[in-house]
Amino acid sequence: MNFKKLIILAGFVLSAAVFAADNTDPFELPEFFGKPQVHGFIEGRGGYRTQNDLYEKDISVMDTRLQLDIFTYNDWGDFKYKGDFWGDGVTEQGKYQTRELWFFTRPLDFLDVKLGRQVLTWGTGDLLFLNDLFPKDWQSFMIGRDTEYLKAPSDAAKFSFFSDIANLDLVYTPKFDSDNYITGDYISYWNGGLGRTAGRDAIVRADERESWFTDDEIAARLYRNINNYELALYGYWGYWKSPGGQTPAGRAYFPRLDVYGASVRGQLGEGIANAEIAYYRSADDTGGNDPLVNNSEMRYLLGYSQEIARDFNAGVQYYIEQLLEYDDYRRYLPPAAAATKRDEFRQVVTLRLTKLLMNQNLTLSMFTFYSPTDEDAYLRPNIHYKFTDNLAAEIGANVFFGNSQHTFFGQFEDNTSIYTAIRYSF
Amino acid sequence: MKNKLTLLTLLFAAFAVFSIAEANDELTVEQIVEKANHAAYYLGDDGKSTVEMTITDKQGRERNRRFNILRMNAGGGDGDQKYFVYFQAPSDVRKMVYLVHKNAELDQDDDRWMYLPSLDLVKRIAASDKRTSFVGSDYLYEDVSGRSLEADKHELTKTTEDGYVVKNTPKKPDMVEFSYYNTIIDKKTFLPVKMEFYDKSGELYRTIEALKVEMIKSKKDDKEVEYPTSTESLVKDLKSGSTTRMKFSNVEYNIGLKESIFTERYLRRPPREAMR
């Protein structure tokens, strides 16, 4: 696999060299930047659990946030900085995150390059990700921060090649960016080792992959449009984004993962249909006989969305997660975990309803995940109102249901919370 | 006698010539609406403009939108088009891009995409209803990108010194909220200068007016041309009391936009033409 990475890396260097050779004086400094555009927002957000959680605070989210967004461009490139400063009332800490810090250029007719910290998304799922292996912030998502924060930034180089036959995106992340997975800091979770729900008493700490150019990731997408049907093939060579393995000593870590997939999206009848498939090859345990490492999986998705009335949209999705090597999974499962064993086929149905009212200033939305196999559900109702062009407020909730304490959504039942936020944009 | 005959022949000839000229001047209603459709939506091979939109509700509260539109005619004739809309204000929608591949055929929906920069998300939009509000304003999608000429039956109800009045009755009345609308078309420019929409009970409830027309200079096949362009317009929703004013600036035609601009590549990173 490292050899494969090396070849792709060599490709980058070569294309960079071509670009450099194309320029007579590549080291010439820019004479001026365009006038920078400065924007951002100030936001207050608070949320509470609607029930007691033994292992978490009653406050689910309590942020006072400033986002600054500075953008400028000149003839040959775009420059972007976006950073968040916030006071986090749950952890009682002042925090800062660079969301974006990148340089973009179109050196050649057929090439786009974006270097630096950036948010990356592809694939066709709506809040279900099969071939999008870019980092997510599940903690922010589940406590009720803005959807923007579901996507965590990547420190990456993105090269996009365009041709009449197909387009190719290559993203190289020199140092692994994991998801901001559930650690117990904000959200309590099922702890298999303890055999119960845990939270701040058992914070998950995984062995980070922090070696530059060794713990690296490559993501690729080959795509084209045929009559506005969007076809894509995907590849990913990296690691499970949340700790998918444990060392014999009990330390969580990120085992290797390769993903291969495809998708199609386009108009069907009055709406938009999409289908996506992905093969998750758990490279450290391809045979499925290591009980400490995630088994390989197949993931399938079908989706359809349609405008069912004026300013009223509905979208449904059907998703299957198939555990491969299921017999081996069962055979090597420790007896203590038998009661919480996974199904071979985990199925999830989602429904999104969005209604716009009052000149589109009021948005009512509801996103529901429901798993008939796990018998659990996750509801995300939200009401968003724009008082003016600059001032908006919202109220929403994260509601979890489950018959068992250990299923994907069921484990979060005690994290059911409501939240409200007010934001001033400038 | 011979002279009289010559005179008579001449008179006849003159009359004939005059009546042919007169006949040529009289356009059929189909020709009029085609010319108006062309003048309103298809001038030049492509074009761009900056749009400032002010939405004022009954209480006088204002909302503002600013965006750049790139437009190109795709395929031959006044048919398919591509639109690239890049938002600059308000700040919560800044840098959002809205891409439309307009399909002129009546039974075929437009293809629409939305790009949300903070998520780097390219969304495919399922929007079959073309009579929904455009970005929360009193303009509807159909006002912005044009309503298919096939969708209505057209009658020329009046011809004045300056213009034509065309009554448009929908062929599928259940699909729309109006029972008919009148279009007043300027005789010189063929620009629709006013549209009046009547509801199902026959009451006027919505108007669109061109407030300002400017001659925009351009070049076509190395020749100087001028395109009469409506650069300021006003929609009034007489029922809700809400109005929307659209002002166009930096209008340019025949700028040589590449068709590749209207693809995912440029959705994700807009071209300079859209940003400036």
XYZ file of C-alpha atoms in Angstrom:
702
model
C 0.000 0.000 0.000
C 2.843 2.365 0.746
C 4.150 1.650 -2.712
C 0.799 2.683 -4.151
C 0.946 5.900 -2.169
C 4.463 6.500 -3.404
C 3.378 6.219 -7.030
C 0.513 8.653 -6.543
C 2.808 11.003 -4.658
C 5.294 10.839 -7.521
C 2.446 11.844 -9.804
C 1.844 14.966 -7.723
C 5.502 15.948 -7.756
C 5.604 15.472 -11.499
C 2.550 17.615 -12.109
C 3.971 20.265 -9.781
C 7.205 20.169 -11.777
C 5.305 20.612 -15.035
C 3.549 23.595 -13.524
C 6.812 25.067 -12.288
C 8.449 24.611 -15.683
C 5.493 26.291 -17.301
C 6.171 29.418 -15.283
C 9.210 31.408 -16.290
C 9.791 32.679 -12.798
C 7.935 30.545 -10.272
C 9.417 32.376 -7.287
C 8.186 35.800 -8.244
C 6.211 37.209 -5.339
C 2.769 38.612 -5.981
C 2.712 42.375 -6.297
C -0.596 42.776 -4.584
C -3.542 40.925 -3.212
C -7.089 41.923 -3.894
C -8.884 43.796 -1.157
C -9.639 41.212 1.530
C -13.295 40.468 2.222
C -13.930 40.069 5.945
C -17.047 38.334 7.217
C -18.195 36.060 9.984
C -20.698 35.730 12.774
C -21.191 35.868 16.515
C -23.357 33.174 17.996
C -24.705 32.055 21.336
C -25.902 28.488 21.650
C -27.254 26.598 24.620
C -28.720 23.151 25.048
C -29.888 20.939 27.860
C -30.510 17.253 28.336
C -34.157 16.499 28.828
C -33.333 13.664 31.243
C -30.620 12.769 33.693
C -27.444 11.258 32.413
C -25.291 9.687 35.114
C -22.108 10.360 33.246
C -22.609 13.766 31.634
C -23.467 17.295 32.635
C -27.012 18.583 32.272
C -25.738 21.128 29.767
C -25.358 19.434 26.394
C -23.919 22.449 24.574
C -23.058 25.982 25.723
C -21.035 27.876 23.138
C -20.294 31.549 22.647
C -18.669 31.680 19.271
C -16.986 34.100 16.888
C -16.216 32.992 13.372
C -13.935 35.094 11.197
C -13.751 34.566 7.479
C -11.164 36.392 5.386
C -10.963 35.883 1.642
C -8.943 37.490 -1.091
C -7.873 36.663 -4.595
C -5.667 37.908 -7.363
C -5.173 36.897 -10.961
C -3.628 33.545 -10.211
C -5.025 32.367 -6.920
C -7.587 32.465 -4.124
C -6.670 32.714 -0.459
C -8.958 31.805 2.389
C -8.846 31.862 6.151
C -11.717 30.853 8.374
C -11.321 30.365 12.108
C -13.583 29.862 15.108
C -12.990 31.167 18.600
C -15.414 29.925 21.222
C -16.009 29.577 24.899
C -17.133 26.022 25.558
C -19.363 25.905 28.627
C -19.394 22.108 28.781
C -15.646 21.663 29.055
C -15.246 25.170 30.564
C -12.484 26.028 28.145
C -11.684 28.735 25.643
C -11.144 27.104 22.273
C -9.896 27.921 18.799
C -10.051 25.985 15.539
C -8.782 26.897 12.101
C -11.629 25.714 9.874
C -10.021 26.685 6.591
C -6.632 28.027 5.567
C -5.969 27.329 1.940
C -4.597 28.504 -1.349
C -6.343 27.667 -4.581
C -5.055 28.011 -8.109
C -5.882 26.953 -11.673
C -2.388 26.581 -13.101
C -3.486 24.757 -16.247
C -6.652 24.481 -18.250
C -7.214 20.969 -16.988
C -5.929 21.296 -13.408
C -7.199 22.792 -10.142
C -5.069 22.721 -7.017
C -6.161 23.465 -3.459
C -3.565 23.282 -0.725
C -4.043 23.616 3.002
C -6.723 23.133 5.589
C -10.027 22.647 3.839
C -13.453 21.105 4.179
C -14.030 18.270 1.712
C -17.220 16.489 0.727
C -18.296 14.087 -1.970
C -20.714 11.225 -2.425
C -24.479 11.246 -2.736
C -25.813 10.413 0.741
C -27.720 12.888 2.880
C -26.080 12.674 6.329
C -25.079 9.115 5.410
C -21.528 8.766 4.193
C -20.271 5.759 2.276
C -17.444 6.950 0.065
C -16.873 10.276 1.795
C -14.062 9.343 4.186
C -13.220 12.942 5.031
C -13.317 13.706 8.738
C -16.631 14.324 10.481
C -17.295 15.888 13.840
C -19.943 13.576 15.301
C -19.780 15.215 18.717
C -20.750 18.616 17.337
C -23.446 17.017 15.201
C -25.115 15.202 18.068
C -25.102 18.010 20.617
C -26.795 20.393 18.204
C -24.154 22.658 16.706
C -24.816 23.994 13.224
C -24.625 21.357 10.458
C -21.545 23.211 9.163
C -19.617 21.629 12.059
C -20.457 18.069 11.046
C -17.633 18.411 8.549
C -14.280 18.628 10.261
C -11.459 20.155 8.214
C -8.726 18.135 6.490
C -5.095 19.195 6.165
C -4.718 18.124 2.596
C -3.687 18.776 -0.967
C -6.435 18.404 -3.530
C -5.602 17.996 -7.209
C -8.438 17.990 -9.718
C -7.880 16.961 -13.311
C -10.476 17.658 -15.985
C -10.944 16.083 -19.378
C -13.720 15.362 -21.842
C -13.763 11.691 -20.888
C -13.853 12.041 -17.101
C -12.636 14.177 -14.220
C -10.345 13.013 -11.459
C -10.003 14.342 -7.903
C -7.036 13.245 -5.841
C -6.775 14.235 -2.205
C -3.588 13.570 -0.316
C -3.642 13.983 3.470
C -0.049 13.632 4.694
C -1.085 13.072 8.313
C -4.245 11.144 9.171
C -7.296 13.222 10.148
C -9.617 11.104 12.257
C -13.260 11.859 12.911
C -14.083 13.781 16.036
C -15.733 10.617 17.291
C -17.734 10.117 20.484
C -15.260 10.205 23.343
C -17.545 10.634 26.326
C -16.648 14.296 26.806
C -20.026 15.551 25.617
C -22.016 12.430 24.825
C -22.323 9.221 26.831
C -21.909 6.011 24.874
C -22.005 2.220 25.163
C -18.720 0.971 26.576
C -18.367 -2.695 25.706
C -15.428 -3.159 28.054
C -17.419 -1.918 31.035
C -20.595 -3.559 29.803
C -22.585 -0.367 30.427
C -23.077 3.187 29.266
C -20.179 5.482 30.126
C -19.240 9.115 29.619
C -16.932 11.491 31.413
C -15.898 8.645 33.712
C -14.424 6.670 30.813
C -13.141 9.042 28.139
C -12.035 7.192 25.004
C -8.428 7.938 24.184
C -7.125 6.365 21.025
C -3.533 5.999 19.897
C -3.236 8.819 17.397
C -1.634 8.288 14.038
C 0.667 11.254 13.908
C 3.598 10.344 11.672
C 3.748 12.640 8.664
C 3.776 10.860 5.284
C 3.474 7.448 6.990
C 0.088 7.774 8.639
C -1.235 9.339 5.476
C -4.459 9.057 3.484
C -5.326 9.134 -0.192
C -8.832 9.641 -1.481
C -9.720 9.579 -5.164
C -12.823 10.207 -7.189
C -13.267 9.638 -10.905
C -16.480 11.155 -12.210
C -18.388 12.325 -15.225
C -21.860 13.489 -16.209
C -23.890 11.781 -18.900
C -27.076 13.711 -19.712
C -26.864 15.173 -16.205
C -26.655 11.737 -14.623
C -23.681 12.017 -12.313
C -21.557 8.889 -12.264
C -18.607 8.431 -9.928
C -16.040 5.856 -8.828
C -14.246 6.263 -5.525
C -11.179 4.938 -3.788
C -9.748 5.502 -0.341
C -6.546 4.236 1.205
C -6.198 5.135 4.841
C -7.632 4.166 8.207
C -10.929 3.648 9.995
C -11.944 7.210 10.866
C -13.140 6.276 14.353
C -11.129 3.823 16.468
C -11.991 0.529 14.787
C -9.554 -1.594 16.693
C -8.064 -2.349 20.060
C -4.585 -3.441 20.991
C -4.371 -6.580 23.159
C -3.656 -4.188 26.039
C -7.003 -2.519 25.463
C -5.873 0.692 23.767
C -8.121 1.953 21.002
C -6.457 2.697 17.661
C -7.207 3.302 13.976
C -6.625 0.156 11.892
C -5.971 0.373 8.166
C -8.925 0.686 5.816
C -9.306 0.680 2.032
C -12.617 1.650 0.481
C -13.770 1.152 -3.103
C -17.124 2.396 -4.299
C -19.375 3.912 -6.920
C -22.383 6.198 -7.132
C -24.970 7.526 -9.537
C -27.359 10.466 -9.156
C -29.884 12.067 -11.444
C -33.423 13.030 -12.266
C -35.984 10.243 -11.999
C -39.631 11.104 -12.482
C -40.320 14.353 -10.636
C -37.448 13.969 -8.202
C -33.782 13.129 -7.776
C -32.673 9.556 -7.257
C -29.283 8.395 -6.024
C -27.570 5.081 -5.427
C -24.201 4.440 -3.843
C -22.182 1.388 -2.908
C -18.919 0.930 -1.028
C -16.676 -1.954 -0.072
C -14.829 -1.372 3.200
C -11.759 -3.569 3.206
C -10.457 -3.751 6.754
C -6.845 -4.149 5.688
C -5.512 -5.224 9.093
C -8.051 -8.036 9.365
C -9.161 -9.094 5.911
C -9.973 -12.618 7.091
C -12.204 -11.434 9.913
C -10.448 -13.560 12.491
C -9.101 -10.788 14.679
C -11.888 -9.960 17.157
C -10.096 -6.756 18.144
C -10.305 -5.181 14.676
C -13.410 -4.205 12.691
C -14.398 -6.656 9.997
C -14.763 -5.680 6.373
C -18.142 -4.353 5.266
C -20.320 -3.654 2.276
C -22.431 -0.522 2.398
C -25.396 0.190 0.146
C -27.574 3.269 -0.247
C -30.672 4.174 -2.238
C -32.199 7.625 -2.026
C -34.974 9.696 -3.529
C -36.032 13.289 -2.947
C -38.885 15.271 -4.362
C -40.756 18.534 -3.960
C -44.110 17.274 -2.692
C -45.783 20.683 -2.410
C -44.689 24.288 -2.898
C -41.608 24.966 -0.733
C -42.000 21.534 0.815
C -39.343 18.918 0.106
C -39.164 15.307 1.169
C -36.265 12.901 0.905
C -36.071 9.233 1.799
C -33.039 6.958 1.978
C -32.545 3.261 2.566
C -29.158 2.164 3.773
C -27.624 -1.238 4.526
C -24.391 -2.006 6.333
C -23.383 -5.597 5.713
C -20.790 -7.129 8.003
C -18.574 -9.414 5.955
C -16.991 -12.526 7.455
C -20.001 -12.701 9.731
C -19.401 -16.321 10.750
C -15.898 -15.428 11.830
C -17.193 -12.378 13.640
C -19.550 -14.587 15.628
C -16.952 -17.275 16.222
C -14.346 -14.901 17.656
C -16.748 -12.723 19.576
C -15.894 -12.826 23.303
C -18.655 -14.601 25.251
C -19.239 -11.441 27.329
C -20.153 -9.506 24.183
C -22.546 -12.120 22.796
C -25.591 -10.245 24.036
C -24.542 -7.099 22.190
C -23.468 -8.702 18.931
C -24.110 -6.890 15.681
C -26.542 -8.004 13.008
C -25.097 -9.140 9.734
C -27.227 -6.546 7.941
C -27.811 -3.282 9.773
C -30.517 -1.320 7.988
C -31.315 2.363 8.329
C -34.143 4.347 6.804
C -34.011 8.136 6.795
C -36.680 10.715 6.113
C -36.013 14.414 5.604
C -38.856 16.914 5.507
C -38.205 20.603 4.863
C -40.875 23.269 4.689
C -40.208 26.942 3.975
C -42.665 29.557 5.185
C -42.990 33.344 5.523
C -41.078 34.298 2.366
C -38.595 31.531 3.086
C -37.521 33.222 6.308
C -38.928 30.416 8.410
C -37.645 26.896 7.863
C -39.175 23.881 9.545
C -37.191 20.735 9.136
C -37.071 17.228 10.449
C -34.470 14.606 9.777
C -35.137 11.084 11.060
C -32.856 8.081 11.160
C -34.641 4.834 11.957
C -33.116 1.395 12.077
C -35.613 -1.463 11.907
C -32.870 -4.007 12.636
C -31.372 -2.192 15.635
C -34.814 -0.958 16.713
C -33.503 2.493 17.397
C -33.966 5.989 16.015
C -32.510 9.478 15.944
C -34.711 12.521 15.260
C -33.425 16.003 14.438
C -36.278 18.520 14.413
C -35.308 22.146 13.800
C -37.042 25.527 13.479
C -34.949 28.308 11.978
C -36.097 31.897 11.589
C -34.351 34.856 9.999
C -35.406 38.060 11.765
C -33.324 40.175 9.394
C -30.648 39.519 6.801
C -28.125 39.446 9.657
C -29.985 38.039 12.618
C -31.306 34.501 12.870
C -32.435 32.196 15.639
C -33.151 28.511 15.854
C -34.582 25.898 18.162
C -33.927 22.231 17.693
C -33.531 18.908 19.368
C -31.570 15.689 19.188
C -33.859 12.854 20.162
C -32.614 9.294 20.536
C -34.727 6.190 20.973
C -33.626 2.619 21.402
C -34.709 -0.732 22.721
C -31.174 -1.671 23.683
C -28.376 0.249 25.354
C -25.727 -0.863 22.903
C -27.157 -0.199 19.428
C -25.845 2.673 17.309
C -28.500 5.257 18.206
C -29.926 3.441 21.233
C -26.714 3.942 23.208
C -27.255 7.715 23.059
C -30.742 7.691 24.565
C -29.679 9.649 27.657
C -28.207 12.336 25.403
C -31.581 13.485 24.141
C -31.440 17.272 24.334
C -33.010 20.475 23.123
C -31.034 23.518 22.109
C -31.476 27.080 20.940
C -29.147 29.511 19.236
C -29.034 33.085 18.058
C -26.597 34.251 15.412
C -25.557 37.640 14.125
C -23.775 37.477 10.772
C -21.639 40.262 9.363
C -57.381 58.349 -71.147
C -54.039 56.740 -71.408
C -52.695 59.093 -68.807
C -55.617 58.372 -66.556
C -54.982 54.687 -66.936
C -51.332 55.124 -66.067
C -52.286 57.125 -63.051
C -54.771 54.502 -61.977
C -52.208 51.737 -62.429
C -49.737 53.727 -60.411
C -52.299 54.297 -57.707
C -53.102 50.619 -57.613
C -49.462 49.744 -57.497
C -48.858 52.203 -54.707
C -51.800 50.818 -52.823
C -50.564 47.290 -53.323
C -47.078 48.155 -52.126
C -48.529 50.000 -49.172
C -50.761 47.132 -48.184
C -47.930 44.615 -48.446
C -45.832 46.865 -46.238
C -48.733 47.129 -43.865
C -49.158 43.349 -43.837
C -45.470 42.861 -43.148
C -45.769 45.187 -40.233
C -48.529 43.133 -38.732
C -46.987 40.332 -36.756
C -48.888 37.330 -35.634
C -49.272 36.918 -31.887
C -46.876 33.955 -32.013
C -44.227 36.122 -33.614
C -44.762 38.819 -31.011
C -44.390 36.510 -28.013
C -41.375 34.833 -29.601
C -39.697 38.180 -30.116
C -40.573 39.245 -26.571
C -39.236 35.998 -25.148
C -36.032 36.522 -27.099
C -35.671 40.143 -25.950
C -36.251 39.254 -22.314
C -34.126 36.123 -21.946
C -31.947 35.322 -24.938
C -30.069 38.484 -26.027
C -26.516 37.752 -27.081
C -24.880 34.343 -26.971
C -24.173 34.819 -23.295
C -24.158 37.540 -20.680
C -23.480 38.555 -17.134
C -24.804 41.052 -14.654
C -24.820 41.992 -11.003
C -28.236 41.993 -9.405
C -29.255 43.958 -6.342
C -32.568 42.822 -4.988
C -34.596 44.631 -2.358
C -37.564 42.839 -0.853
C -39.875 45.113 1.117
C -42.728 43.651 3.116
C -46.027 45.326 4.008
C -44.522 46.765 7.207
C -41.651 48.289 5.245
C -39.005 45.885 6.490
C -36.273 45.329 3.916
C -34.267 42.301 2.898
C -31.424 42.596 0.439
C -29.791 40.126 -1.862
C -26.832 40.646 -4.138
C -25.668 38.122 -6.686
C -23.944 37.782 -10.016
C -25.609 35.915 -12.826
C -23.776 34.293 -15.708
C -26.002 33.055 -18.483
C -25.380 31.275 -21.722
C -27.600 30.027 -24.487
C -26.995 26.342 -25.032
C -27.979 24.623 -28.219
C -29.617 26.402 -31.105
C -32.494 28.869 -31.086
C -34.246 30.235 -28.035
C -34.189 26.925 -26.205
C -31.971 25.451 -23.508
C -29.908 27.764 -21.333
C -27.446 27.552 -18.481
C -27.417 29.876 -15.473
C -24.741 30.323 -12.823
C -25.822 32.397 -9.819
C -23.143 33.420 -7.305
C -24.407 35.001 -4.076
C -22.516 37.853 -2.456
C -25.046 38.942 0.171
C -26.557 38.540 2.708
C -23.670 37.006 4.594
C -25.431 33.760 5.522
C -25.735 32.793 1.866
C -22.510 34.433 0.696
C -20.561 32.328 -1.825
C -23.394 29.937 -2.298
C -23.761 28.982 -5.930
C -26.897 28.041 -7.724
C -26.554 26.291 -11.067
C -29.415 25.710 -13.475
C -29.481 23.812 -16.733
C -32.754 25.053 -18.161
C -34.557 22.560 -20.356
C -36.855 24.415 -22.688
C -38.994 21.396 -23.430
C -42.288 21.697 -21.638
C -42.442 18.283 -20.007
C -38.798 18.221 -18.928
C -37.724 19.696 -15.581
C -34.683 21.916 -15.279
C -31.575 20.426 -13.704
C -30.588 22.377 -10.621
C -27.636 22.224 -8.277
C -26.728 24.139 -5.158
C -23.252 24.486 -3.725
C -22.864 25.105 0.008
C -19.289 26.280 0.581
C -19.073 25.736 4.355
C -19.806 22.034 3.850
C -18.177 21.815 0.400
C -21.450 20.177 -0.547
C -22.840 19.907 -4.075
C -26.559 19.326 -3.666
C -28.849 18.236 -6.416
C -32.166 20.040 -6.050
C -35.473 18.359 -6.689
C -37.627 21.265 -7.788
C -40.413 20.495 -10.161
C -42.518 23.541 -9.272
C -41.217 26.514 -11.238
C -43.635 28.923 -9.594
C -41.872 29.037 -6.253
C -40.246 32.158 -4.904
C -36.731 32.902 -6.094
C -34.557 33.318 -2.953
C -37.481 34.459 -0.838
C -38.370 37.369 -3.119
C -41.581 38.154 -4.986
C -39.932 36.917 -8.175
C -40.639 33.344 -9.121
C -38.176 31.025 -10.808
C -40.208 31.318 -13.966
C -39.905 35.119 -13.925
C -36.141 34.833 -13.721
C -35.520 32.119 -16.292
C -38.613 32.460 -18.484
C -41.885 30.615 -18.829
C -42.202 28.235 -21.726
C -44.167 29.726 -24.621
C -45.798 26.330 -25.047
C -47.345 26.554 -21.586
C -49.904 29.208 -22.530
C -52.375 30.092 -25.230
C -51.607 33.603 -26.529
C -54.092 36.195 -27.835
C -53.331 39.667 -29.070
C -55.994 41.703 -27.300
C -54.843 45.224 -28.143
C -52.331 47.082 -30.273
C -51.484 50.634 -29.277
C -49.091 53.127 -30.803
C -46.261 51.907 -28.497
C -47.048 48.332 -27.812
C -48.945 45.117 -27.910
C -51.092 43.634 -25.207
C -51.034 39.851 -25.172
C -53.324 37.781 -23.025
C -51.783 34.486 -21.915
C -54.031 31.693 -20.685
C -52.419 28.581 -19.221
C -53.054 25.326 -21.040
C -52.893 23.483 -17.710
C -54.680 25.830 -15.290
C -54.328 23.398 -12.367
C -50.539 23.755 -12.454
C -50.489 27.504 -11.781
C -51.961 29.987 -9.333
C -53.162 32.480 -11.993
C -56.070 32.208 -14.390
C -54.359 34.366 -17.012
C -51.861 37.196 -17.373
C -51.445 40.115 -19.724
C -48.093 41.082 -21.135
C -47.539 44.558 -22.467
C -44.766 44.441 -25.036
C -42.896 47.484 -26.303
C -43.170 47.764 -30.081
C -39.629 49.042 -30.619
C -37.595 46.806 -28.308
C -40.041 43.940 -27.907
C -39.239 43.989 -24.209
C -42.160 43.044 -21.984
C -42.636 46.273 -20.044
C -45.445 45.121 -17.812
C -47.087 41.884 -16.797
C -50.376 41.680 -14.927
C -51.470 38.447 -13.274
C -55.111 37.714 -12.521
C -56.178 35.153 -9.944
C -58.841 32.496 -10.294
C -61.588 34.965 -9.362
C -60.397 37.353 -12.061
C -58.800 39.871 -9.715
C -55.441 41.501 -10.446
C -53.047 40.320 -7.701
C -49.527 40.590 -9.064
C -47.636 42.897 -11.423
C -44.135 43.002 -12.846
C -42.926 46.255 -14.361
C -39.800 47.259 -16.205
C -38.844 50.600 -14.656
C -35.751 51.323 -16.676
C -34.460 50.192 -20.035
C -30.861 50.784 -21.074
C -29.134 50.185 -24.372
C -26.170 47.915 -23.641
C -23.403 48.089 -26.242
C -21.744 44.878 -27.303
C -19.976 43.239 -30.203
C -21.378 40.396 -32.232
C -19.319 38.914 -35.110
C -17.043 41.997 -34.919
C -19.989 44.340 -35.407
C -21.224 46.895 -32.907
C -24.635 45.952 -31.573
C -26.944 47.357 -28.934
C -29.166 45.277 -26.727
C -32.121 47.001 -25.074
C -32.085 45.655 -21.541
C -34.458 46.094 -18.671
C -32.087 47.148 -15.878
C -34.597 47.888 -13.183
C -37.813 46.076 -12.478
C -40.412 45.862 -9.769
C -42.739 43.080 -8.686
C -45.747 43.872 -6.573
C -47.679 41.238 -4.720
C -50.940 43.102 -4.258
C -52.313 40.525 -1.815
C -49.427 40.382 0.655
C -48.376 44.000 0.110
C -44.815 42.862 -0.511
C -42.656 44.286 -3.313
C -39.319 43.323 -4.801
C -37.083 45.641 -6.772
C -34.307 44.235 -8.960
C -31.508 46.437 -10.236
C -29.047 45.156 -12.794
C -25.577 46.621 -13.140
C -22.335 45.659 -14.919
C -24.440 44.195 -17.698
C -22.352 42.696 -20.483
C -23.201 40.528 -23.484
C -21.181 38.212 -25.716
C -18.330 37.846 -23.250
C -17.324 34.399 -24.503
C -18.186 32.289 -21.464
C -17.010 28.724 -21.703
C -19.644 26.032 -21.360
C -17.431 24.280 -18.809
C -18.224 27.089 -16.345
C -21.642 25.559 -15.877
C -20.275 22.337 -14.334
C -19.287 20.992 -10.930
C -15.708 22.236 -11.352
C -16.818 25.851 -11.270
C -19.583 25.246 -8.745
C -16.889 24.320 -6.277
C -14.584 27.182 -7.292
C -16.449 29.929 -9.152
C -14.779 31.618 -12.104
C -13.513 35.188 -11.863
C -16.424 36.308 -14.072
C -18.827 35.300 -11.300
C -16.828 36.654 -8.380
C -16.157 40.152 -9.688
